[in-house]
Amino acid sequence: KRQPGSISTQLHQGIRGSALFMNYALWESVAHFGVAFSHPEFKSALEHYPSTTMASPHLFTRLTVTNLWPIADRPSRSR
């Protein structure tokens, strides 16, 4: 359910059958995240996760990094 201050959410799964998932969410502010994370509906949803589920929430800030290789100049990767 969409919460106030939620911008977007993406769920990623590790490749090749990995059981690792990462939920990547963007919030308008730390305060909005805090309200949503402490919401009773959110807490009750966690109870339905498998018992082996480990959650490790982290908050990040976006950085601007200059002088990175332009994509066209990056070495190609062998697959």
CSV table of N, CA and C in Angstrom, one decimal:
chain,number,residue,atom,x,y,z
A,1,LYS,N,0.9,-1.2,0.0
A,1,LYS,CA,0.0,0.0,0.0
A,1,LYS,C,0.9,1.2,0.0
A,2,ARG,N,0.6,2.2,-0.8
A,2,ARG,CA,1.4,3.4,-0.9
A,2,ARG,C,1.2,4.3,0.3
A,3,GLN,N,2.3,4.7,0.9
A,3,GLN,CA,2.3,5.6,2.1
A,3,GLN,C,2.7,7.0,1.7
A,4,PRO,N,2.2,8.0,2.5
A,4,PRO,CA,2.6,9.4,2.2
A,4,PRO,C,4.1,9.5,2.2
A,5,GLY,N,4.7,10.2,1.3
A,5,GLY,CA,6.1,10.4,1.2
A,5,GLY,C,6.8,9.4,0.3
A,6,SER,N,6.1,8.3,0.0
A,6,SER,CA,6.7,7.2,-0.9
A,6,SER,C,6.9,7.7,-2.3
A,7,ILE,N,8.1,7.6,-2.9
A,7,ILE,CA,8.3,8.1,-4.2
A,7,ILE,C,8.2,6.8,-5.2
A,8,SER,N,9.0,5.8,-4.9
A,8,SER,CA,9.0,4.6,-5.7
A,8,SER,C,9.6,3.4,-4.9
A,9,THR,N,9.3,2.2,-5.4
A,9,THR,CA,9.9,1.0,-4.8
A,9,THR,C,10.2,0.1,-5.9
A,10,GLN,N,11.4,-0.6,-5.8
A,10,GLN,CA,11.8,-1.6,-6.7
A,10,GLN,C,12.2,-2.8,-6.0
A,11,LEU,N,11.8,-4.0,-6.4
A,11,LEU,CA,12.3,-5.3,-5.8
A,11,LEU,C,13.2,-5.9,-6.7
A,12,HIS,N,14.4,-6.2,-6.2
A,12,HIS,CA,15.5,-6.9,-7.0
A,12,HIS,C,15.8,-8.3,-6.5
A,13,GLN,N,16.0,-9.3,-7.3
A,13,GLN,CA,16.4,-10.6,-6.9
A,13,GLN,C,17.8,-10.9,-7.5
A,14,GLY,N,18.6,-11.6,-6.7
A,14,GLY,CA,19.9,-12.0,-7.2
A,14,GLY,C,19.7,-12.9,-8.4
A,15,ILE,N,20.7,-13.0,-9.2
A,15,ILE,CA,20.6,-13.8,-10.4
A,15,ILE,C,20.9,-15.3,-10.2
A,16,ARG,N,20.6,-16.1,-11.2
A,16,ARG,CA,20.9,-17.5,-11.2
A,16,ARG,C,20.3,-18.3,-10.0
A,17,GLY,N,19.0,-18.0,-9.7
A,17,GLY,CA,18.3,-18.8,-8.7
A,17,GLY,C,18.6,-18.3,-7.2
A,18,SER,N,19.2,-17.2,-7.1
A,18,SER,CA,19.5,-16.6,-5.8
A,18,SER,C,18.3,-16.4,-4.9
A,19,ALA,N,18.4,-16.7,-3.6
A,19,ALA,CA,17.3,-16.4,-2.7
A,19,ALA,C,17.4,-15.0,-2.1
A,20,LEU,N,18.3,-14.2,-2.6
A,20,LEU,CA,18.6,-12.9,-2.0
A,20,LEU,C,17.7,-11.9,-2.7
A,21,PHE,N,17.0,-11.1,-2.0
A,21,PHE,CA,16.1,-10.0,-2.5
A,21,PHE,C,16.6,-8.7,-1.9
A,22,MET,N,16.4,-7.6,-2.7
A,22,MET,CA,16.7,-6.3,-2.2
A,22,MET,C,15.5,-5.4,-2.6
A,23,ASN,N,14.9,-4.8,-1.6
A,23,ASN,CA,13.8,-3.9,-1.8
A,23,ASN,C,14.4,-2.5,-1.7
A,24,TYR,N,14.3,-1.8,-2.8
A,24,TYR,CA,15.0,-0.4,-2.9
A,24,TYR,C,13.8,0.6,-3.0
A,25,ALA,N,13.7,1.4,-2.0
A,25,ALA,CA,12.6,2.4,-1.9
A,25,ALA,C,13.2,3.8,-1.8
A,26,LEU,N,12.5,4.7,-2.5
A,26,LEU,CA,12.8,6.1,-2.4
A,26,LEU,C,11.7,6.8,-1.6
A,27,TRP,N,12.2,7.7,-0.7
A,27,TRP,CA,11.2,8.4,0.2
A,27,TRP,C,11.5,9.9,0.1
A,28,GLU,N,10.5,10.7,0.3
A,28,GLU,CA,10.7,12.2,0.3
A,28,GLU,C,11.6,12.7,1.4
A,29,SER,N,11.6,12.0,2.5
A,29,SER,CA,12.4,12.4,3.7
A,29,SER,C,12.5,11.2,4.6
A,30,VAL,N,13.5,11.3,5.5
A,30,VAL,CA,13.7,10.3,6.6
A,30,VAL,C,12.5,10.2,7.4
A,31,ALA,N,11.8,11.4,7.7
A,31,ALA,CA,10.6,11.4,8.5
A,31,ALA,C,9.5,10.6,7.9
A,32,HIS,N,9.3,10.7,6.6
A,32,HIS,CA,8.3,9.9,5.9
A,32,HIS,C,8.6,8.4,6.0
A,33,PHE,N,9.9,8.0,5.8
A,33,PHE,CA,10.3,6.6,6.0
A,33,PHE,C,9.9,6.1,7.4
A,34,GLY,N,10.3,6.9,8.4
A,34,GLY,CA,10.1,6.5,9.8
A,34,GLY,C,8.6,6.3,10.1
A,35,VAL,N,7.7,7.2,9.6
A,35,VAL,CA,6.3,7.0,9.8
A,35,VAL,C,5.8,5.7,9.2
A,36,ALA,N,6.2,5.5,7.9
A,36,ALA,CA,5.8,4.3,7.2
A,36,ALA,C,6.3,3.0,7.9
A,37,PHE,N,7.6,3.0,8.3
A,37,PHE,CA,8.2,1.9,8.8
A,37,PHE,C,7.6,1.5,10.2
A,38,SER,N,7.1,2.4,10.9
A,38,SER,CA,6.5,2.2,12.2
A,38,SER,C,5.0,2.0,12.1
A,39,HIS,N,4.4,2.0,10.9
A,39,HIS,CA,3.0,1.9,10.7
A,39,HIS,C,2.6,0.4,11.1
A,40,PRO,N,1.5,0.2,11.9
A,40,PRO,CA,1.1,-1.1,12.3
A,40,PRO,C,0.8,-2.1,11.1
A,41,GLU,N,0.3,-1.6,10.0
A,41,GLU,CA,0.1,-2.4,8.8
A,41,GLU,C,1.4,-3.0,8.3
A,42,PHE,N,2.4,-2.1,8.3
A,42,PHE,CA,3.8,-2.6,7.8
A,42,PHE,C,4.3,-3.6,8.7
A,43,LYS,N,4.2,-3.4,10.0
A,43,LYS,CA,4.7,-4.3,11.0
A,43,LYS,C,4.0,-5.7,10.9
A,44,SER,N,2.7,-5.7,10.7
A,44,SER,CA,2.0,-6.9,10.6
A,44,SER,C,2.3,-7.7,9.3
A,45,ALA,N,2.7,-7.0,8.3
A,45,ALA,CA,3.1,-7.6,7.0
A,45,ALA,C,4.3,-8.4,7.2
A,46,LEU,N,5.3,-7.9,8.0
A,46,LEU,CA,6.5,-8.6,8.3
A,46,LEU,C,6.3,-10.0,8.9
A,47,GLU,N,5.2,-10.1,9.7
A,47,GLU,CA,4.9,-11.4,10.3
A,47,GLU,C,4.6,-12.5,9.3
A,48,HIS,N,4.3,-12.1,8.1
A,48,HIS,CA,3.9,-13.1,7.1
A,48,HIS,C,5.1,-13.6,6.3
A,49,TYR,N,6.3,-13.0,6.5
A,49,TYR,CA,7.5,-13.4,5.8
A,49,TYR,C,8.0,-14.7,6.4
A,50,PRO,N,8.6,-15.5,5.6
A,50,PRO,CA,9.2,-16.8,6.1
A,50,PRO,C,10.1,-16.6,7.3
A,51,SER,N,10.2,-17.6,8.2
A,51,SER,CA,10.9,-17.4,9.4
A,51,SER,C,12.4,-17.2,9.1
A,52,THR,N,12.9,-17.6,8.0
A,52,THR,CA,14.3,-17.5,7.6
A,52,THR,C,14.6,-16.1,7.1
A,53,THR,N,13.7,-15.3,6.9
A,53,THR,CA,13.9,-13.9,6.4
A,53,THR,C,14.7,-13.1,7.3
A,54,MET,N,15.7,-12.4,6.7
A,54,MET,CA,16.5,-11.5,7.5
A,54,MET,C,16.3,-10.1,6.9
A,55,ALA,N,16.0,-9.1,7.7
A,55,ALA,CA,15.8,-7.7,7.2
A,55,ALA,C,16.9,-6.9,7.8
A,56,SER,N,17.5,-6.0,7.0
A,56,SER,CA,18.5,-5.1,7.4
A,56,SER,C,18.3,-3.7,6.8
A,57,PRO,N,17.4,-3.0,7.3
A,57,PRO,CA,17.1,-1.6,6.7
A,57,PRO,C,18.2,-0.7,6.9
A,58,HIS,N,18.5,0.1,5.8
A,58,HIS,CA,19.6,1.1,5.8
A,58,HIS,C,19.0,2.3,5.1
A,59,LEU,N,19.5,3.5,5.5
A,59,LEU,CA,19.1,4.7,4.9
A,59,LEU,C,20.4,5.3,4.2
A,60,PHE,N,20.2,5.8,3.0
A,60,PHE,CA,21.3,6.4,2.3
A,60,PHE,C,21.0,7.8,1.8
A,61,THR,N,22.0,8.5,1.5
A,61,THR,CA,21.8,9.8,0.8
A,61,THR,C,22.6,9.7,-0.6
A,62,ARG,N,22.0,10.3,-1.6
A,62,ARG,CA,22.6,10.2,-2.9
A,62,ARG,C,23.8,11.2,-3.0
A,63,LEU,N,24.9,10.7,-3.6
A,63,LEU,CA,26.1,11.5,-3.7
A,63,LEU,C,26.3,11.8,-5.2
A,64,THR,N,26.9,12.9,-5.5
A,64,THR,CA,27.3,13.3,-6.8
A,64,THR,C,28.8,13.0,-6.9
A,65,VAL,N,29.2,12.1,-7.9
A,65,VAL,CA,30.6,11.8,-8.1
A,65,VAL,C,31.0,12.2,-9.4
A,66,THR,N,32.0,13.0,-9.5
A,66,THR,CA,32.5,13.5,-10.8
A,66,THR,C,33.7,12.7,-11.3
A,67,ASN,N,34.0,12.8,-12.5
A,67,ASN,CA,35.2,12.2,-13.1
A,67,ASN,C,35.1,10.7,-13.2
A,68,LEU,N,33.9,10.1,-13.3
A,68,LEU,CA,33.8,8.7,-13.5
A,68,LEU,C,33.9,8.4,-15.0
A,69,TRP,N,34.3,7.2,-15.3
A,69,TRP,CA,34.4,6.9,-16.8
A,69,TRP,C,33.1,7.1,-17.4
A,70,PRO,N,33.0,7.7,-18.6
A,70,PRO,CA,31.8,7.7,-19.3
A,70,PRO,C,31.5,6.2,-19.7
A,71,ILE,N,30.2,5.9,-19.8
A,71,ILE,CA,29.8,4.5,-20.1
A,71,ILE,C,30.5,4.0,-21.4
A,72,ALA,N,30.6,4.8,-22.4
A,72,ALA,CA,31.2,4.4,-23.7
A,72,ALA,C,32.7,4.1,-23.6
A,73,ASP,N,33.3,4.6,-22.5
A,73,ASP,CA,34.8,4.4,-22.4
A,73,ASP,C,35.1,3.3,-21.4
A,74,ARG,N,34.1,2.7,-20.8
A,74,ARG,CA,34.4,1.6,-19.8
A,74,ARG,C,34.8,0.4,-20.5
A,75,PRO,N,35.7,-0.4,-19.9
A,75,PRO,CA,36.1,-1.7,-20.5
A,75,PRO,C,35.0,-2.6,-20.6
A,76,SER,N,34.9,-3.4,-21.7
A,76,SER,CA,33.8,-4.3,-21.8
A,76,SER,C,34.1,-5.5,-20.8
A,77,ARG,N,33.0,-6.2,-20.4
A,77,ARG,CA,33.1,-7.3,-19.5
A,77,ARG,C,32.8,-8.6,-20.3
A,78,SER,N,33.6,-9.6,-20.0
A,78,SER,CA,33.3,-10.9,-20.6
A,78,SER,C,32.2,-11.6,-19.9
A,79,ARG,N,31.3,-12.2,-20.6
A,79,ARG,CA,30.2,-12.9,-19.9
A,79,ARG,C,30.3,-14.4,-20.1
